């Protein structure tokens, strides 16, 4: 900083004010300092600054299943929101979400000086692991559901599954079959619940669901069975990859889509619009998910009610549901981000 001050012809304090974005620096002085910074290729010493301010401007993220669309998109949404708010992100990717693994990951992130931690928790064991965490830094969970003792933000999977099942029933289908995700995943449970709720409200008995593993292969194998059943006219797949496999099995069996069978998915992956036919599905707003997760974490860091109002995009109209539950004598916020049905050509009116 002394070198920058010398080249720019200003005081050390002026350089500090420019670096910290302080007001009351004349535009021409600010530009002279910035020019000196560029000339000298100066970079602030982050470690030294953290010692002085006790702020690392770094957040930790514990991730799992990052090869899958949902968790990977959650991680991307969190990273984008953090970058927009001026935070760095350090990621610990796990193969298992048991209590020991999650605790070790949080401890490693704390050793790096993170100010808070976001845990992407798509599986039931992760919820239990979060409940047993011992850490002095704030923790927010993404996808953990409203039963957690820490603040959470999740996509409203149940409402999305309910809406898309209701859409198929409104097209005249007598019932809707379901290919679910694997056991132990919270998305599996909540999407099953939304599907069942829509059928029950319509007075329709739910067919036995078929369990998959989120893969196109599982959708294909289940599709070989469903294609042989002439009573099947509508299928809700718990993700778009399952739907992709199902579409291939139905094509190979000579079943037309949507003439014989309507198919819907969940996620709205980038390829969904290019399936044959283009897939009707449920879109998740992962950017909003990341922004709200960061907002909750900043609330925990500052101890204020809604400091996230200063985050990029905050204050815009939104339909997300926010609730609070008592945990340990304090209110813990739980946010649900809404979904949206994307109508394409894989659904149509029932032919019988």
Tab-separated table of C-alpha atoms in Angstrom:
chain	number	residue	atom	x	y	z
A	1	UNK	CA	0.000	0.000	0.000
A	2	UNK	CA	2.922	2.337	0.705
A	3	UNK	CA	4.190	1.728	-2.852
A	4	UNK	CA	0.751	2.490	-4.288
A	5	UNK	CA	0.524	5.665	-2.218
A	6	UNK	CA	3.962	6.795	-3.447
A	7	UNK	CA	3.165	6.201	-7.138
A	8	UNK	CA	-0.267	7.859	-6.846
A	9	UNK	CA	1.050	10.764	-4.802
A	10	UNK	CA	-1.476	10.258	-1.994
A	11	UNK	CA	-1.452	9.158	1.614
A	12	UNK	CA	-1.563	5.583	2.855
A	13	UNK	CA	-5.009	6.323	4.334
A	14	UNK	CA	-6.359	7.454	0.955
A	15	UNK	CA	-5.273	4.179	-0.636
A	16	UNK	CA	-7.046	2.334	2.170
A	17	UNK	CA	-10.246	4.331	1.615
A	18	UNK	CA	-10.193	3.566	-2.124
A	19	UNK	CA	-9.624	-0.164	-1.520
A	20	UNK	CA	-12.508	-0.291	0.954
A	21	UNK	CA	-14.896	1.667	-1.246
A	22	UNK	CA	-15.202	4.508	1.224
A	23	UNK	CA	-16.993	7.713	0.125
A	24	UNK	CA	-15.511	11.209	0.172
A	25	UNK	CA	-12.637	10.413	-2.198
A	26	UNK	CA	-12.496	12.746	-5.199
A	27	UNK	CA	-13.060	10.898	-8.519
A	28	UNK	CA	-9.719	12.024	-9.960
A	29	UNK	CA	-7.907	10.868	-6.807
A	30	UNK	CA	-9.674	7.516	-6.874
A	31	UNK	CA	-8.718	7.003	-10.533
A	32	UNK	CA	-5.081	7.896	-9.789
A	33	UNK	CA	-4.962	5.320	-7.000
A	34	UNK	CA	-6.600	2.677	-9.188
A	35	UNK	CA	-4.131	3.391	-11.974
A	36	UNK	CA	-1.236	2.912	-9.526
A	37	UNK	CA	-2.765	-0.364	-8.351
A	38	UNK	CA	-2.937	-1.586	-11.946
A	39	UNK	CA	0.598	-0.421	-12.705
A	40	UNK	CA	2.073	-2.185	-9.661
A	41	UNK	CA	-0.257	-5.212	-9.940
A	42	UNK	CA	-1.073	-4.709	-6.277
A	43	UNK	CA	-3.255	-7.282	-4.502
A	44	UNK	CA	-4.446	-6.796	-0.908
A	45	UNK	CA	-3.154	-9.401	1.535
A	46	UNK	CA	-6.392	-11.196	2.389
A	47	UNK	CA	-4.893	-13.006	5.379
A	48	UNK	CA	-3.544	-9.778	6.835
A	49	UNK	CA	-6.836	-7.988	6.278
A	50	UNK	CA	-8.715	-10.827	8.001
A	51	UNK	CA	-6.461	-10.482	11.052
A	52	UNK	CA	-7.356	-6.799	11.307
A	53	UNK	CA	-11.056	-6.950	10.461
A	54	UNK	CA	-11.741	-10.458	11.837
A	55	UNK	CA	-13.669	-11.017	8.602
A	56	UNK	CA	-12.435	-13.496	5.988
A	57	UNK	CA	-15.251	-12.766	3.508
A	58	UNK	CA	-15.205	-16.521	2.880
A	59	UNK	CA	-18.105	-18.939	3.253
A	60	UNK	CA	-17.901	-22.712	3.343
A	61	UNK	CA	-20.173	-25.085	1.432
A	62	UNK	CA	-20.504	-28.789	2.232
A	63	UNK	CA	-21.703	-30.495	-0.949
A	64	UNK	CA	-22.873	-33.980	-1.848
A	65	UNK	CA	-24.034	-35.607	-5.073
A	66	UNK	CA	-22.571	-32.820	-7.189
A	67	UNK	CA	-22.667	-35.045	-10.289
A	68	UNK	CA	-26.482	-34.885	-10.144
A	69	UNK	CA	-28.393	-31.958	-11.642
A	70	UNK	CA	-30.144	-30.844	-8.445
A	71	UNK	CA	-27.191	-30.713	-6.011
A	72	UNK	CA	-24.864	-29.350	-8.708
A	73	UNK	CA	-27.343	-26.575	-9.539
A	74	UNK	CA	-27.781	-25.784	-5.835
A	75	UNK	CA	-24.010	-25.416	-5.480
A	76	UNK	CA	-23.838	-23.174	-8.550
A	77	UNK	CA	-26.684	-21.002	-7.243
A	78	UNK	CA	-24.944	-20.566	-3.888
A	79	UNK	CA	-21.593	-19.719	-5.508
A	80	UNK	CA	-23.188	-17.145	-7.839
A	81	UNK	CA	-25.080	-15.477	-4.962
A	82	UNK	CA	-21.981	-15.403	-2.759
A	83	UNK	CA	-19.856	-13.870	-5.507
A	84	UNK	CA	-22.498	-11.214	-6.100
A	85	UNK	CA	-22.474	-10.336	-2.391
A	86	UNK	CA	-18.680	-10.092	-2.210
A	87	UNK	CA	-17.890	-13.449	-0.600
A	88	UNK	CA	-15.439	-16.140	-1.617
A	89	UNK	CA	-16.587	-19.767	-1.399
A	90	UNK	CA	-14.640	-22.793	-0.218
A	91	UNK	CA	-16.257	-26.143	-1.089
A	92	UNK	CA	-15.923	-29.488	0.696
A	93	UNK	CA	-17.396	-32.266	-1.461
A	94	UNK	CA	-18.389	-35.460	0.349
A	95	UNK	CA	-19.047	-39.030	-0.737
A	96	UNK	CA	-21.155	-39.702	2.358
A	97	UNK	CA	-23.449	-37.503	4.454
A	98	UNK	CA	-23.047	-39.349	7.766
A	99	UNK	CA	-22.526	-37.365	10.957
A	100	UNK	CA	-18.759	-37.899	11.117
A	101	UNK	CA	-18.182	-36.862	7.488
A	102	UNK	CA	-20.264	-33.691	7.782
A	103	UNK	CA	-18.629	-32.720	11.095
A	104	UNK	CA	-15.140	-33.283	9.654
A	105	UNK	CA	-15.992	-31.183	6.598
A	106	UNK	CA	-17.281	-28.306	8.724
A	107	UNK	CA	-14.170	-28.502	10.923
A	108	UNK	CA	-11.898	-28.357	7.852
A	109	UNK	CA	-13.757	-25.318	6.561
A	110	UNK	CA	-13.486	-23.618	9.954
A	111	UNK	CA	-9.722	-24.216	9.856
A	112	UNK	CA	-9.732	-22.176	6.634
A	113	UNK	CA	-11.350	-19.279	8.489
A	114	UNK	CA	-14.826	-19.375	6.934
A	115	UNK	CA	-17.398	-17.094	8.533
A	116	UNK	CA	-20.333	-19.456	8.008
A	117	UNK	CA	-21.252	-22.743	6.350
A	118	UNK	CA	-23.981	-23.841	3.939
A	119	UNK	CA	-24.691	-27.574	3.934
A	120	UNK	CA	-26.384	-28.991	0.841
A	121	UNK	CA	-28.463	-31.703	2.475
A	122	UNK	CA	-30.522	-33.687	-0.060
A	123	UNK	CA	-30.626	-36.919	1.944
A	124	UNK	CA	-32.219	-37.892	5.240
A	125	UNK	CA	-28.870	-38.775	6.931
A	126	UNK	CA	-27.707	-35.204	6.300
A	127	UNK	CA	-30.577	-33.822	8.380
A	128	UNK	CA	-29.519	-36.041	11.290
A	129	UNK	CA	-25.894	-35.024	10.778
A	130	UNK	CA	-26.774	-31.322	10.887
A	131	UNK	CA	-28.734	-31.847	14.111
A	132	UNK	CA	-25.575	-33.256	15.728
A	133	UNK	CA	-23.167	-30.605	14.479
A	134	UNK	CA	-21.017	-28.854	17.068
A	135	UNK	CA	-19.647	-25.627	15.660
A	136	UNK	CA	-19.353	-21.987	16.622
A	137	UNK	CA	-19.967	-20.683	13.092
A	138	UNK	CA	-23.493	-20.182	11.688
A	139	UNK	CA	-24.880	-23.016	9.553
A	140	UNK	CA	-27.678	-22.942	6.962
A	141	UNK	CA	-28.997	-26.080	5.256
A	142	UNK	CA	-30.204	-26.261	1.657
A	143	UNK	CA	-32.825	-28.903	0.905
A	144	UNK	CA	-33.085	-30.172	4.479
A	145	UNK	CA	-36.775	-29.410	5.029
A	146	UNK	CA	-38.511	-27.508	7.802
A	147	UNK	CA	-37.696	-30.026	10.545
A	148	UNK	CA	-34.088	-28.885	10.880
A	149	UNK	CA	-32.821	-26.997	13.905
A	150	UNK	CA	-30.848	-24.650	11.639
A	151	UNK	CA	-32.281	-22.206	9.070
A	152	UNK	CA	-33.152	-23.923	5.803
A	153	UNK	CA	-34.083	-23.049	2.245
A	154	UNK	CA	-35.619	-25.638	-0.050
A	155	UNK	CA	-37.449	-25.934	-3.324
A	156	UNK	CA	-41.167	-26.585	-2.770
A	157	UNK	CA	-40.979	-30.076	-4.256
A	158	UNK	CA	-44.331	-31.159	-2.865
A	159	UNK	CA	-46.188	-28.249	-4.459
A	160	UNK	CA	-44.425	-28.828	-7.783
A	161	UNK	CA	-45.314	-32.530	-7.817
A	162	UNK	CA	-48.884	-31.741	-6.806
A	163	UNK	CA	-49.283	-29.170	-9.583
A	164	UNK	CA	-47.931	-31.369	-12.372
A	165	UNK	CA	-50.035	-34.360	-11.229
A	166	UNK	CA	-53.081	-32.103	-11.104
A	167	UNK	CA	-52.254	-30.964	-14.651
A	168	UNK	CA	-52.365	-34.570	-15.905
A	169	UNK	CA	-55.646	-35.255	-14.120
A	170	UNK	CA	-57.140	-32.087	-15.599
A	171	UNK	CA	-56.250	-33.451	-19.047
A	172	UNK	CA	-58.671	-36.309	-18.368
A	173	UNK	CA	-56.304	-39.078	-17.332
A	174	UNK	CA	-57.956	-41.541	-14.948
A	175	UNK	CA	-54.819	-41.788	-12.824
A	176	UNK	CA	-51.127	-40.906	-12.887
A	177	UNK	CA	-48.334	-43.425	-12.419
A	178	UNK	CA	-45.101	-42.361	-10.734
A	179	UNK	CA	-41.427	-43.262	-11.098
A	180	UNK	CA	-39.866	-41.986	-7.879
A	181	UNK	CA	-36.322	-41.217	-6.839
A	182	UNK	CA	-34.361	-43.545	-4.534
A	183	UNK	CA	-35.227	-44.020	-0.851
A	184	UNK	CA	-33.496	-41.707	1.614
A	185	UNK	CA	-33.656	-38.620	-0.596
A	186	UNK	CA	-35.821	-35.754	0.655
A	187	UNK	CA	-36.858	-34.910	-2.913
A	188	UNK	CA	-38.143	-38.470	-3.278
A	189	UNK	CA	-40.301	-38.149	-0.171
A	190	UNK	CA	-41.720	-34.704	-0.916
A	191	UNK	CA	-42.434	-35.393	-4.597
A	192	UNK	CA	-44.174	-38.633	-3.640
A	193	UNK	CA	-46.246	-36.677	-1.111
A	194	UNK	CA	-47.327	-34.086	-3.696
A	195	UNK	CA	-48.266	-36.786	-6.219
A	196	UNK	CA	-50.314	-38.699	-3.637
A	197	UNK	CA	-52.027	-35.549	-2.373
A	198	UNK	CA	-53.245	-34.599	-5.857
A	199	UNK	CA	-54.622	-38.109	-6.477
A	200	UNK	CA	-56.294	-38.296	-3.068
A	201	UNK	CA	-58.001	-34.921	-3.521
A	202	UNK	CA	-59.302	-36.138	-6.887
A	203	UNK	CA	-60.664	-39.288	-5.279
A	204	UNK	CA	-58.226	-41.464	-7.227
A	205	UNK	CA	-56.408	-44.406	-5.696
A	206	UNK	CA	-52.663	-44.010	-6.177
A	207	UNK	CA	-50.983	-46.817	-8.150
A	208	UNK	CA	-47.929	-48.393	-6.543
A	209	UNK	CA	-44.945	-46.135	-7.347
A	210	UNK	CA	-41.883	-47.475	-9.141
A	211	UNK	CA	-38.582	-46.625	-7.436
A	212	UNK	CA	-35.677	-45.366	-9.555
A	213	UNK	CA	-32.199	-44.006	-8.884
A	214	UNK	CA	-32.468	-40.671	-10.754
A	215	UNK	CA	-30.884	-42.245	-13.872
A	216	UNK	CA	-32.145	-42.581	-17.446
A	217	UNK	CA	-31.365	-46.294	-17.187
A	218	UNK	CA	-33.850	-46.695	-14.322
A	219	UNK	CA	-36.498	-44.804	-16.302
A	220	UNK	CA	-35.874	-47.023	-19.314
A	221	UNK	CA	-36.131	-50.254	-17.335
A	222	UNK	CA	-39.355	-49.158	-15.640
A	223	UNK	CA	-40.666	-47.953	-18.997
A	224	UNK	CA	-40.346	-51.443	-20.472
A	225	UNK	CA	-42.859	-52.612	-17.869
A	226	UNK	CA	-45.217	-49.641	-18.153
A	227	UNK	CA	-45.266	-49.862	-21.946
A	228	UNK	CA	-46.855	-53.321	-21.718
A	229	UNK	CA	-49.747	-52.058	-19.563
A	230	UNK	CA	-52.556	-50.636	-21.759
A	231	UNK	CA	-54.160	-48.926	-18.741
A	232	UNK	CA	-51.181	-46.576	-18.279
A	233	UNK	CA	-51.923	-43.218	-19.924
A	234	UNK	CA	-49.929	-40.763	-17.769
A	235	UNK	CA	-46.599	-40.980	-15.927
A	236	UNK	CA	-44.952	-38.475	-13.601
A	237	UNK	CA	-41.182	-39.004	-13.346
A	238	UNK	CA	-39.364	-37.625	-10.302
A	239	UNK	CA	-36.668	-36.088	-12.498
A	240	UNK	CA	-35.999	-35.421	-16.164
A	241	UNK	CA	-33.370	-38.152	-16.513
A	242	UNK	CA	-35.927	-40.790	-15.498
A	243	UNK	CA	-38.301	-39.274	-18.049
A	244	UNK	CA	-35.629	-39.499	-20.759
A	245	UNK	CA	-35.230	-43.230	-20.200
A	246	UNK	CA	-38.996	-43.717	-20.091
A	247	UNK	CA	-39.452	-41.898	-23.408
A	248	UNK	CA	-36.989	-44.212	-25.124
A	249	UNK	CA	-38.686	-47.342	-23.744
A	250	UNK	CA	-42.097	-46.118	-24.893
A	251	UNK	CA	-40.784	-45.262	-28.370
A	252	UNK	CA	-39.232	-48.716	-28.720
A	253	UNK	CA	-42.533	-50.311	-27.671
A	254	UNK	CA	-44.433	-48.332	-30.306
A	255	UNK	CA	-46.364	-46.213	-27.782
A	256	UNK	CA	-46.961	-42.659	-28.996
A	257	UNK	CA	-46.351	-39.656	-26.766
A	258	UNK	CA	-48.611	-37.988	-25.848
A	259	UNK	CA	-51.169	-39.857	-27.976
A	260	UNK	CA	-50.980	-43.070	-25.916
A	261	UNK	CA	-49.108	-41.901	-22.825
A	262	UNK	CA	-48.400	-38.451	-21.421
A	263	UNK	CA	-45.041	-38.018	-19.650
A	264	UNK	CA	-43.844	-35.304	-17.261
A	265	UNK	CA	-40.546	-34.795	-15.477
A	266	UNK	CA	-39.062	-32.598	-12.760
A	267	UNK	CA	-36.050	-30.202	-12.869
A	268	UNK	CA	-36.230	-28.686	-16.380
A	269	UNK	CA	-32.672	-29.588	-17.277
A	270	UNK	CA	-31.296	-27.705	-20.268
A	271	UNK	CA	-31.815	-30.706	-22.563
A	272	UNK	CA	-35.503	-31.199	-21.636
A	273	UNK	CA	-36.697	-28.903	-24.434
A	274	UNK	CA	-34.875	-31.116	-26.960
A	275	UNK	CA	-36.223	-34.523	-25.927
A	276	UNK	CA	-38.503	-36.332	-28.392
A	277	UNK	CA	-41.063	-34.946	-27.807
A	278	UNK	CA	-40.003	-31.856	-25.796
A	279	UNK	CA	-40.681	-32.626	-22.139
A	280	UNK	CA	-43.315	-31.053	-19.906
A	281	UNK	CA	-41.591	-30.645	-16.554
A	282	UNK	CA	-41.281	-28.691	-13.308
A	283	UNK	CA	-38.713	-25.888	-13.258
A	284	UNK	CA	-36.727	-25.098	-10.116
A	285	UNK	CA	-35.233	-21.644	-9.539
A	286	UNK	CA	-31.757	-22.583	-8.304
A	287	UNK	CA	-30.530	-19.003	-8.562
A	288	UNK	CA	-33.200	-17.899	-6.107
A	289	UNK	CA	-32.435	-20.910	-3.924
A	290	UNK	CA	-28.801	-19.822	-3.674
A	291	UNK	CA	-29.687	-16.195	-3.005
A	292	UNK	CA	-32.096	-17.083	-0.218
A	293	UNK	CA	-29.587	-19.506	1.342
A	294	UNK	CA	-26.987	-16.743	1.387
A	295	UNK	CA	-29.527	-14.308	2.824
A	296	UNK	CA	-30.291	-16.662	5.704
A	297	UNK	CA	-26.592	-17.200	6.380
A	298	UNK	CA	-25.913	-13.447	6.428
A	299	UNK	CA	-28.800	-13.065	8.879
A	300	UNK	CA	-27.108	-15.585	11.141
A	301	UNK	CA	-23.732	-13.858	10.753
A	302	UNK	CA	-25.011	-10.386	11.617
A	303	UNK	CA	-27.697	-11.366	14.100
A	304	UNK	CA	-30.194	-9.001	12.474
A	305	UNK	CA	-33.715	-9.830	11.368
A	306	UNK	CA	-33.392	-9.448	7.610
A	307	UNK	CA	-29.972	-8.140	6.579
A	308	UNK	CA	-30.378	-10.056	3.336
A	309	UNK	CA	-32.403	-7.087	2.098
A	310	UNK	CA	-29.047	-5.659	1.023
A	311	UNK	CA	-28.236	-8.666	-1.155
A	312	UNK	CA	-28.549	-8.454	-4.946
A	313	UNK	CA	-32.135	-9.161	-5.980
A	314	UNK	CA	-33.561	-8.841	-2.486
A	315	UNK	CA	-36.842	-7.070	-2.076
A	316	UNK	CA	-38.249	-8.275	-5.371
A	317	UNK	CA	-41.709	-9.794	-5.365
A	318	UNK	CA	-41.644	-13.535	-4.725
A	319	UNK	CA	-44.104	-16.259	-3.870
A	320	UNK	CA	-41.814	-18.265	-1.620
A	321	UNK	CA	-43.239	-19.416	1.706
A	322	UNK	CA	-41.361	-18.527	4.881
A	323	UNK	CA	-42.032	-20.144	8.239
A	324	UNK	CA	-40.375	-20.154	11.615
A	325	UNK	CA	-40.140	-22.930	14.151
A	326	UNK	CA	-38.903	-22.928	17.719
A	327	UNK	CA	-35.610	-24.744	18.245
A	328	UNK	CA	-33.747	-24.316	21.509
A	329	UNK	CA	-35.898	-21.352	22.508
A	330	UNK	CA	-35.327	-19.343	19.325
A	331	UNK	CA	-37.188	-18.964	16.052
A	332	UNK	CA	-35.493	-20.682	13.123
A	333	UNK	CA	-36.512	-19.598	9.611
A	334	UNK	CA	-37.416	-22.093	6.903
A	335	UNK	CA	-37.919	-20.840	3.346
A	336	UNK	CA	-39.616	-22.659	0.457
A	337	UNK	CA	-38.814	-21.451	-3.063
A	338	UNK	CA	-41.724	-22.005	-5.497
A	339	UNK	CA	-41.591	-24.075	-8.669
A	340	UNK	CA	-43.121	-23.542	-12.111
A	341	UNK	CA	-44.687	-25.971	-14.599
A	342	UNK	CA	-43.161	-25.738	-18.092
A	343	UNK	CA	-45.668	-27.052	-20.641
A	344	UNK	CA	-44.266	-28.738	-23.728
A	345	UNK	CA	-45.412	-31.435	-26.131
A	346	UNK	CA	-45.069	-34.579	-23.995
A	347	UNK	CA	-48.521	-34.154	-22.417
A	348	UNK	CA	-51.979	-34.204	-23.960
A	349	UNK	CA	-55.587	-35.087	-23.290
A	350	UNK	CA	-56.403	-38.681	-22.432
A	351	UNK	CA	-57.463	-40.688	-25.460
A	352	UNK	CA	-59.736	-42.922	-23.389
